[in-house]
Coordinates of C-alpha atoms in Angstrom, one line a residue:
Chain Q
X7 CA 68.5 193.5 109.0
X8 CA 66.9 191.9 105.9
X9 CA 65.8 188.5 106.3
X10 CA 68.5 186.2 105.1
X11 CA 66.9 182.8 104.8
X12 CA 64.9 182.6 101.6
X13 CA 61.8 179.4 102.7
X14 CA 60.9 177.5 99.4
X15 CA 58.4 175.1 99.1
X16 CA 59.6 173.8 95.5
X17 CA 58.7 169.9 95.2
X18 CA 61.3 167.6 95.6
X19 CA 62.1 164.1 94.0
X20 CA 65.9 162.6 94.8
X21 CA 65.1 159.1 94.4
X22 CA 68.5 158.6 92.6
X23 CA 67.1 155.0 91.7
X24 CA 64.8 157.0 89.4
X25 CA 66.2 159.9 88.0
X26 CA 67.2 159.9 84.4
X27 CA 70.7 162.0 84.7
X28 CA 71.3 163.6 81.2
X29 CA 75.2 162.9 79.4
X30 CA 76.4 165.9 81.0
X31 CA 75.3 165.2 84.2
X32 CA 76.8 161.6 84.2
X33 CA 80.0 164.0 82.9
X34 CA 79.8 165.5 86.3
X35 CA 79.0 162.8 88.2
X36 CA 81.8 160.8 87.0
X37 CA 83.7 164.1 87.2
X38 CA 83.3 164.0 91.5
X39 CA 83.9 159.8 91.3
X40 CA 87.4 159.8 89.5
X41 CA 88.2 162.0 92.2
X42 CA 87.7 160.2 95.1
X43 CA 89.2 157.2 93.2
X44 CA 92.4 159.1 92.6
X45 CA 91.9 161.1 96.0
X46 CA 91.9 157.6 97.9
X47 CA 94.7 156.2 95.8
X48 CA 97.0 158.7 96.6
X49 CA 99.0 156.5 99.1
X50 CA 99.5 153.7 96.7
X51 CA 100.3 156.0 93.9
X52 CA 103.1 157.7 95.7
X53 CA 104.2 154.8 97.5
X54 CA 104.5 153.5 93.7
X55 CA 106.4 156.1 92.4
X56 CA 108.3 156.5 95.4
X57 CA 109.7 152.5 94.6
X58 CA 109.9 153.3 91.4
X59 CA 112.7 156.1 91.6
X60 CA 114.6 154.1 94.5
X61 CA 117.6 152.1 95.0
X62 CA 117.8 148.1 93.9
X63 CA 115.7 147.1 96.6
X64 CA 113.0 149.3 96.2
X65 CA 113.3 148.6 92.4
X66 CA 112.7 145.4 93.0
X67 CA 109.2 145.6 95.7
X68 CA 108.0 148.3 93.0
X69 CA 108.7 145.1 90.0
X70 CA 107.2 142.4 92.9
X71 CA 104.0 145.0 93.3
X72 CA 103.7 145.4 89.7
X73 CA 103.3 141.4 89.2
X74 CA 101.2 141.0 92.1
X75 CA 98.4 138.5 91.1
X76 CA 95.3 137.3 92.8
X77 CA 93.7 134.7 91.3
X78 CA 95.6 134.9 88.3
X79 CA 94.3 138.7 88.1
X80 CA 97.2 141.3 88.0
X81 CA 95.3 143.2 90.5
X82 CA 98.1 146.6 90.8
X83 CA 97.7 147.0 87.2
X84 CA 94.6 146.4 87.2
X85 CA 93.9 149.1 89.8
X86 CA 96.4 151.1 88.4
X87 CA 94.2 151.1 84.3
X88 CA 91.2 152.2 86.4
X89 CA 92.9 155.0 88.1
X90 CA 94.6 156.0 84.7
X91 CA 90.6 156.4 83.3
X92 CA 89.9 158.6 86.3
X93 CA 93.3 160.2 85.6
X94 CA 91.9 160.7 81.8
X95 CA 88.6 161.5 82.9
X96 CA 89.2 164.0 85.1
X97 CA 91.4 165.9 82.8
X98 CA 89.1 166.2 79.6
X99 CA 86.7 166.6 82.0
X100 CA 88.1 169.2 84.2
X101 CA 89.0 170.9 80.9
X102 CA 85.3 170.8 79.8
X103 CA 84.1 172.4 82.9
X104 CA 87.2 175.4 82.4
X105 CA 85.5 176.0 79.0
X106 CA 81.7 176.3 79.8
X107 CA 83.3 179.0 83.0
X108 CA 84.8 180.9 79.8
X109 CA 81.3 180.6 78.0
X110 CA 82.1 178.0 75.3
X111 CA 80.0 174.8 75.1
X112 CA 76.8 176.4 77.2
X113 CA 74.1 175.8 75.0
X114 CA 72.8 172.5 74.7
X115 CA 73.6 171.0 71.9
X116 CA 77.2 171.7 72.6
X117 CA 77.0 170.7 75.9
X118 CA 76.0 167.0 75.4
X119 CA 78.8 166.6 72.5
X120 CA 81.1 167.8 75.0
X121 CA 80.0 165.3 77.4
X122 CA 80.0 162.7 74.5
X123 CA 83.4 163.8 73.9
X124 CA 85.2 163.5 77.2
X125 CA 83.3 160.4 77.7
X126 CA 84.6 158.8 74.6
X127 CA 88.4 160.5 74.6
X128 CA 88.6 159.3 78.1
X129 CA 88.0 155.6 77.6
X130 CA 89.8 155.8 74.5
X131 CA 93.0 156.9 75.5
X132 CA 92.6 154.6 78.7
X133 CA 93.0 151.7 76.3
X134 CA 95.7 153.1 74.0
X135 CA 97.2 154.0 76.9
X136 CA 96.8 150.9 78.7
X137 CA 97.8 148.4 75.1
X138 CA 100.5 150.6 75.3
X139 CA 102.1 150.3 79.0
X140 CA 100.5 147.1 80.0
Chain V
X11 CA 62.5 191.3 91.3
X12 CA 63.8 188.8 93.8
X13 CA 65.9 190.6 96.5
X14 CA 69.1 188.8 97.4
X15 CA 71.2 188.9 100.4
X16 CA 74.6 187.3 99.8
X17 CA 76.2 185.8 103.3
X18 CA 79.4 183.4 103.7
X19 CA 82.9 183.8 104.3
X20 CA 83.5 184.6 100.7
X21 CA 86.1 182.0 100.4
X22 CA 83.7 180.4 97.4
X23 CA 85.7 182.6 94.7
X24 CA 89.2 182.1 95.9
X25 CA 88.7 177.9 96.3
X26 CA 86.9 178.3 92.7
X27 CA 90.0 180.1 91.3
X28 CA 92.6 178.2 93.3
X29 CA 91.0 175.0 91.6
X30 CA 91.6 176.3 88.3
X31 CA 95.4 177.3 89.0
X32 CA 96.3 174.3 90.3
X33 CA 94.6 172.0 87.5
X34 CA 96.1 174.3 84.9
X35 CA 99.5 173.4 86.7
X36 CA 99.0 169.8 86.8
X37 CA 97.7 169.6 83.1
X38 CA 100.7 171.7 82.0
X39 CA 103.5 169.2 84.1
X40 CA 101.6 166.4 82.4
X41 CA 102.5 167.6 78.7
X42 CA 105.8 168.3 80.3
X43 CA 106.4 164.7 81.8
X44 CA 104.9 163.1 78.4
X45 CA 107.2 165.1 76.3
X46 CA 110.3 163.9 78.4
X47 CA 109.5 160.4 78.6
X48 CA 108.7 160.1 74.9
X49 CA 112.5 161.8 74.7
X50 CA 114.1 159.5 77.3
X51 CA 116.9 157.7 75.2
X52 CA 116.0 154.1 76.7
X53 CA 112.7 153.0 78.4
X54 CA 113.8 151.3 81.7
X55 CA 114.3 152.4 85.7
X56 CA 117.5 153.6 85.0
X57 CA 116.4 156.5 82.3
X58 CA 113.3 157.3 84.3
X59 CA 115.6 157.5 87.7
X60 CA 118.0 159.9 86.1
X61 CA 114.5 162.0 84.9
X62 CA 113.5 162.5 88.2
X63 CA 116.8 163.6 89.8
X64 CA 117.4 166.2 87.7
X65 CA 116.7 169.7 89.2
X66 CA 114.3 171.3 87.2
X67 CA 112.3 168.2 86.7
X68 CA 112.7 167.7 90.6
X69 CA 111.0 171.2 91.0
X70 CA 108.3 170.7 88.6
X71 CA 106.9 167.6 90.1
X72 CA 107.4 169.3 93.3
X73 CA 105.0 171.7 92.4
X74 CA 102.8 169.2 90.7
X75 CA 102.6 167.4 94.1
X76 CA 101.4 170.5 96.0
X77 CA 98.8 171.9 93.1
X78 CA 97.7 168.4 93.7
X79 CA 97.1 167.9 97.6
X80 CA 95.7 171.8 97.4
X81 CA 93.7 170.8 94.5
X82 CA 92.6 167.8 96.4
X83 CA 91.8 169.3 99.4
X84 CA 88.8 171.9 97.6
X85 CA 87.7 169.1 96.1
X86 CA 87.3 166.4 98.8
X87 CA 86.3 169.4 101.4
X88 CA 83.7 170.2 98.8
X89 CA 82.2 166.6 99.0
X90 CA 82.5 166.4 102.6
X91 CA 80.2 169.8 102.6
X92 CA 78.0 168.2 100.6
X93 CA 77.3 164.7 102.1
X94 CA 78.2 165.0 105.7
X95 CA 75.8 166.9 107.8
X96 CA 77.0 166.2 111.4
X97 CA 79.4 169.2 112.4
X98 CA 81.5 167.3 114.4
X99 CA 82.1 164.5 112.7
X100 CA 82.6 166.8 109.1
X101 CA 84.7 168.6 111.1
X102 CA 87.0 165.7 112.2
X103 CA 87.0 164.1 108.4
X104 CA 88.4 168.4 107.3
X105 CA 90.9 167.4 110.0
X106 CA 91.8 164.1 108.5
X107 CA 92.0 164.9 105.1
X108 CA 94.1 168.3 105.3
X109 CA 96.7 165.8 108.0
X110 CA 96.8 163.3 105.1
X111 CA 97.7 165.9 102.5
X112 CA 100.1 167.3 104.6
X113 CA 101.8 164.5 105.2
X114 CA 101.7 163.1 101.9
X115 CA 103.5 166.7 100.7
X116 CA 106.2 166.0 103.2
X117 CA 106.5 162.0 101.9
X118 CA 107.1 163.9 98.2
X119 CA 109.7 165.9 99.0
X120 CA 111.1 162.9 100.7
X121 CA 111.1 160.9 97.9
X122 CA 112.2 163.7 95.4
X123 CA 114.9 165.0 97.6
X124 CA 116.5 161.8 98.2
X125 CA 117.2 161.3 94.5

Protein backbone atom coordinates (compact mmCIF):
# COMPACT_ATOMS: atom_id res chain seq x y z
CA UNK A 1 0.00 0.00 0.00
CA UNK A 2 1.15 3.54 -0.86
CA UNK A 3 2.29 5.57 1.82
CA UNK A 4 -0.65 7.70 2.93
CA UNK A 5 0.84 10.34 5.23
CA UNK A 6 2.48 13.04 3.11
CA UNK A 7 5.57 14.64 6.03
CA UNK A 8 6.03 18.42 5.26
CA UNK A 9 8.46 20.53 6.68
CA UNK A 10 6.72 23.96 5.43
CA UNK A 11 7.59 26.83 8.12
CA UNK A 12 4.98 27.75 10.27
CA UNK A 13 3.94 31.20 11.91
CA UNK A 14 0.30 31.13 13.84
CA UNK A 15 0.96 33.87 16.17
CA UNK A 16 -2.67 35.14 15.57
CA UNK A 17 -1.49 38.32 17.63
CA UNK A 18 0.53 38.99 14.41
CA UNK A 19 -0.93 37.99 11.45
CA UNK A 20 -2.42 40.57 9.18
CA UNK A 21 -5.85 38.57 8.08
CA UNK A 22 -6.88 40.02 4.60
CA UNK A 23 -10.93 41.42 4.23
CA UNK A 24 -11.94 38.18 3.15
CA UNK A 25 -10.41 36.34 5.68
CA UNK A 26 -11.92 38.56 8.50
CA UNK A 27 -15.25 37.56 6.05
CA UNK A 28 -14.62 34.04 7.12
CA UNK A 29 -13.62 34.50 10.32
CA UNK A 30 -16.58 36.46 11.24
CA UNK A 31 -18.34 33.93 9.07
CA UNK A 32 -17.37 30.86 11.93
CA UNK A 33 -18.08 33.72 14.96
CA UNK A 34 -21.77 34.67 14.10
CA UNK A 35 -22.23 31.12 14.21
CA UNK A 36 -21.34 30.17 17.39
CA UNK A 37 -23.10 33.40 18.61
CA UNK A 38 -26.41 32.21 16.96
CA UNK A 39 -25.38 28.39 17.64
CA UNK A 40 -25.25 29.29 21.51
CA UNK A 41 -28.30 31.51 21.46
CA UNK A 42 -30.40 28.97 20.23
CA UNK A 43 -32.14 28.34 23.64
CA UNK A 44 -32.97 32.00 24.24
CA UNK A 45 -34.12 32.45 20.67
CA UNK A 46 -36.62 29.71 20.85
CA UNK A 47 -37.47 30.14 24.33
CA UNK A 48 -38.28 33.81 22.79
CA UNK A 49 -40.33 32.86 20.15
CA UNK A 50 -41.84 30.17 21.90
CA UNK A 51 -43.37 33.22 24.49
CA UNK A 52 -43.96 35.10 21.82
CA UNK A 53 -46.66 32.80 20.05
CA UNK A 54 -48.20 31.75 23.61
CA UNK A 55 -51.13 32.40 25.65
CA UNK A 56 -51.52 35.79 27.97
CA UNK A 57 -49.18 34.61 30.36
CA UNK A 58 -46.44 33.79 28.14
CA UNK A 59 -47.23 37.00 26.27
CA UNK A 60 -46.66 38.75 29.09
CA UNK A 61 -42.83 37.00 30.41
CA UNK A 62 -41.92 37.41 26.52
CA UNK A 63 -43.07 41.66 27.01
CA UNK A 64 -41.25 41.46 30.82
CA UNK A 65 -37.97 39.77 28.91
CA UNK A 66 -38.14 42.23 26.22
CA UNK A 67 -37.92 45.17 28.88
CA UNK A 68 -35.45 43.58 30.94
CA UNK A 69 -32.81 46.27 31.97
CA UNK A 70 -29.53 46.04 33.74
CA UNK A 71 -28.22 49.06 34.58
CA UNK A 72 -30.52 51.03 32.63
CA UNK A 73 -29.21 48.83 29.57
CA UNK A 74 -32.01 46.83 27.75
CA UNK A 75 -29.81 43.92 27.78
CA UNK A 76 -32.44 41.17 25.66
CA UNK A 77 -32.53 43.64 23.00
CA UNK A 78 -29.49 44.34 23.19
CA UNK A 79 -28.41 40.76 22.82
CA UNK A 80 -30.99 40.18 20.54
CA UNK A 81 -29.30 43.46 17.69
CA UNK A 82 -26.12 41.58 18.02
CA UNK A 83 -27.47 38.23 17.21
CA UNK A 84 -29.60 39.98 14.33
CA UNK A 85 -25.83 41.13 12.85
CA UNK A 86 -24.65 37.52 13.05
CA UNK A 87 -28.11 36.63 11.64
CA UNK A 88 -27.29 39.29 8.65
CA UNK A 89 -23.78 38.34 8.53
CA UNK A 90 -24.07 34.99 8.16
CA UNK A 91 -26.49 35.21 5.33
CA UNK A 92 -24.68 37.65 2.90
CA UNK A 93 -21.95 35.84 3.97
CA UNK A 94 -23.04 32.37 3.57
CA UNK A 95 -24.33 33.61 0.20
CA UNK A 96 -20.83 34.89 -0.70
CA UNK A 97 -19.15 31.65 0.01
CA UNK A 98 -22.26 29.75 -2.34
CA UNK A 99 -21.00 32.00 -5.17
CA UNK A 100 -17.14 31.64 -5.08
CA UNK A 101 -18.22 27.34 -4.99
CA UNK A 102 -20.15 28.30 -8.38
CA UNK A 103 -16.94 30.17 -9.57
CA UNK A 104 -18.11 33.84 -9.29
CA UNK A 105 -16.03 36.38 -7.17
CA UNK A 106 -12.61 34.00 -7.25
CA UNK A 107 -10.19 36.43 -8.42
CA UNK A 108 -9.06 38.84 -6.24
CA UNK A 109 -10.16 41.93 -6.88
CA UNK A 110 -13.64 40.54 -6.76
CA UNK A 111 -13.10 38.69 -3.80
CA UNK A 112 -12.17 41.65 -1.44
CA UNK A 113 -15.38 43.81 -2.79
CA UNK A 114 -17.26 40.89 -1.92
CA UNK A 115 -15.98 40.85 1.44
CA UNK A 116 -16.34 44.78 1.54
CA UNK A 117 -19.80 44.04 0.59
CA UNK A 118 -21.12 41.57 3.07
CA UNK A 119 -19.22 43.45 5.60
CA UNK A 120 -20.97 46.78 4.88
CA UNK A 121 -24.69 45.23 3.88
CA UNK A 122 -24.49 43.39 7.07
CA UNK A 123 -23.98 46.21 9.45
CA UNK A 124 -26.17 48.26 7.45
CA UNK A 125 -29.23 46.37 7.50
CA UNK A 126 -28.43 45.55 11.25
CA UNK A 127 -29.18 49.23 11.90
CA UNK A 128 -32.11 49.73 9.61
CA UNK A 129 -33.27 46.79 10.96
CA UNK A 130 -32.68 47.50 14.44
CA UNK A 131 -34.14 51.73 14.05
CA UNK A 132 -36.78 49.83 12.69
CA UNK A 133 -37.89 47.07 15.41
CA UNK A 134 -36.26 48.66 18.36
CA UNK B 1 3.64 15.28 -10.37
CA UNK B 2 2.63 14.93 -6.73
CA UNK B 3 0.90 11.48 -6.16
CA UNK B 4 -2.17 11.63 -3.94
CA UNK B 5 -3.84 9.17 -1.90
CA UNK B 6 -7.30 10.31 -0.87
CA UNK B 7 -8.51 8.52 2.65
CA UNK B 8 -11.69 9.35 4.99
CA UNK B 9 -15.02 8.34 5.31
CA UNK B 10 -16.04 10.36 2.41
CA UNK B 11 -18.74 12.01 4.36
CA UNK B 12 -16.78 15.66 3.41
CA UNK B 13 -19.07 15.91 0.14
CA UNK B 14 -22.43 14.95 1.56
CA UNK B 15 -21.93 17.55 4.96
CA UNK B 16 -20.56 20.16 2.22
CA UNK B 17 -23.80 19.70 0.06
CA UNK B 18 -26.14 19.19 3.02
CA UNK B 19 -24.85 22.75 4.23
CA UNK B 20 -25.81 24.19 1.15
CA UNK B 21 -29.48 22.68 1.12
CA UNK B 22 -30.24 23.55 4.35
CA UNK B 23 -29.00 27.30 4.10
CA UNK B 24 -30.81 27.63 0.75
CA UNK B 25 -33.95 26.42 2.85
CA UNK B 26 -33.49 28.82 5.58
CA UNK B 27 -32.72 31.84 3.23
CA UNK B 28 -35.79 30.97 1.22
CA UNK B 29 -38.25 30.76 4.63
CA UNK B 30 -36.73 34.06 5.43
CA UNK B 31 -38.08 35.94 2.23
CA UNK B 32 -41.07 33.94 2.95
CA UNK B 33 -41.58 35.12 6.67
CA UNK B 34 -40.54 38.85 5.54
CA UNK B 35 -43.08 38.88 2.92
CA UNK B 36 -45.86 37.71 5.35
CA UNK B 37 -45.11 39.96 8.10
CA UNK B 38 -44.77 43.01 5.81
CA UNK B 39 -48.56 41.68 4.68
CA UNK B 40 -49.87 41.07 8.26
CA UNK B 41 -52.95 43.53 8.45
CA UNK B 42 -51.92 44.82 12.06
CA UNK B 43 -48.46 44.64 13.80
CA UNK B 44 -49.11 43.16 17.25
CA UNK B 45 -49.12 39.43 19.06
CA UNK B 46 -52.35 38.81 17.99
CA UNK B 47 -51.52 39.04 13.97
CA UNK B 48 -48.18 37.35 14.43
CA UNK B 49 -50.02 34.44 16.66
CA UNK B 50 -52.60 33.83 13.96
CA UNK B 51 -49.20 33.73 11.35
CA UNK B 52 -47.79 31.02 13.01
CA UNK B 53 -50.88 28.76 13.49
CA UNK B 54 -51.69 28.55 10.22
CA UNK B 55 -50.68 25.22 8.55
CA UNK B 56 -48.62 25.89 5.90
CA UNK B 57 -46.72 28.51 7.74
CA UNK B 58 -46.60 25.94 10.65
CA UNK B 59 -44.86 23.46 8.16
CA UNK B 60 -42.49 25.84 6.76
CA UNK B 61 -40.94 26.98 9.99
CA UNK B 62 -40.94 23.35 10.83
CA UNK B 63 -38.71 22.74 8.22
CA UNK B 64 -36.81 25.92 8.87
CA UNK B 65 -36.14 24.54 12.43
CA UNK B 66 -34.65 21.26 11.22
CA UNK B 67 -32.42 22.81 8.13
CA UNK B 68 -31.31 24.74 11.12
CA UNK B 69 -30.28 22.19 13.95
CA UNK B 70 -28.86 19.97 10.72
CA UNK B 71 -27.21 22.99 9.48
CA UNK B 72 -25.94 23.69 12.93
CA UNK B 73 -24.70 20.57 13.64
CA UNK B 74 -21.96 20.47 10.28
CA UNK B 75 -21.06 23.59 11.39
CA UNK B 76 -20.35 23.35 15.16
CA UNK B 77 -19.05 19.58 14.54
CA UNK B 78 -16.71 21.26 12.06
CA UNK B 79 -15.29 23.58 14.76
CA UNK B 80 -15.17 21.10 17.30
CA UNK B 81 -12.81 19.04 14.54
CA UNK B 82 -10.88 21.84 14.25
CA UNK B 83 -10.10 23.11 17.83
CA UNK B 84 -10.50 20.11 20.04
CA UNK B 85 -7.83 17.56 19.76
CA UNK B 86 -8.51 15.20 22.74
CA UNK B 87 -10.73 12.25 21.37
CA UNK B 88 -12.63 11.79 24.28
CA UNK B 89 -13.48 14.85 25.31
CA UNK B 90 -14.38 15.94 21.29
CA UNK B 91 -16.16 13.01 21.35
CA UNK B 92 -18.41 13.87 24.37
CA UNK B 93 -18.86 17.75 23.09
CA UNK B 94 -20.33 15.60 19.32
CA UNK B 95 -22.53 13.96 21.99
CA UNK B 96 -23.68 17.14 23.55
CA UNK B 97 -24.23 19.14 20.77
CA UNK B 98 -26.23 16.54 18.39
CA UNK B 99 -28.51 15.90 22.32
CA UNK B 100 -29.08 19.71 22.31
CA UNK B 101 -30.28 19.85 18.69
CA UNK B 102 -32.28 17.06 19.14
CA UNK B 103 -33.97 18.25 21.84
CA UNK B 104 -34.31 21.71 20.73
CA UNK B 105 -36.24 20.01 17.33
CA UNK B 106 -38.57 18.31 19.69
CA UNK B 107 -39.08 21.90 21.84
CA UNK B 108 -40.18 23.34 18.12
CA UNK B 109 -42.61 21.17 17.27
CA UNK B 110 -43.80 21.72 20.72
CA UNK B 111 -44.21 25.07 20.39
CA UNK B 112 -45.55 25.03 16.73
CA UNK B 113 -47.89 22.23 17.45
CA UNK B 114 -49.51 23.64 20.36
CA UNK B 115 -50.66 26.66 18.33
Amino acid sequence: MAEAVIKKNRPKHLNVTQIRLPLPGIVSILHRVSGVGLFLFLPMLIWLFGASVGGPEQLDTYHAAMAFTLAGIPIIKLVLLGLMWAFLHHFCAGIRFILLDVHVGVDLPAARLGAKLVLAVSLALTVLIGALVW
Amino acid sequence: MVKRLVVGAHYGFRDWLAQRVTATVMALYTVYLLVRVALMPTHDNAAWHTLMAGGFTKFLTFLFALSLFYHAWVGVRDIWMDYVKPLGLRLALHVLTLLALIGYSGWMAQILWRL
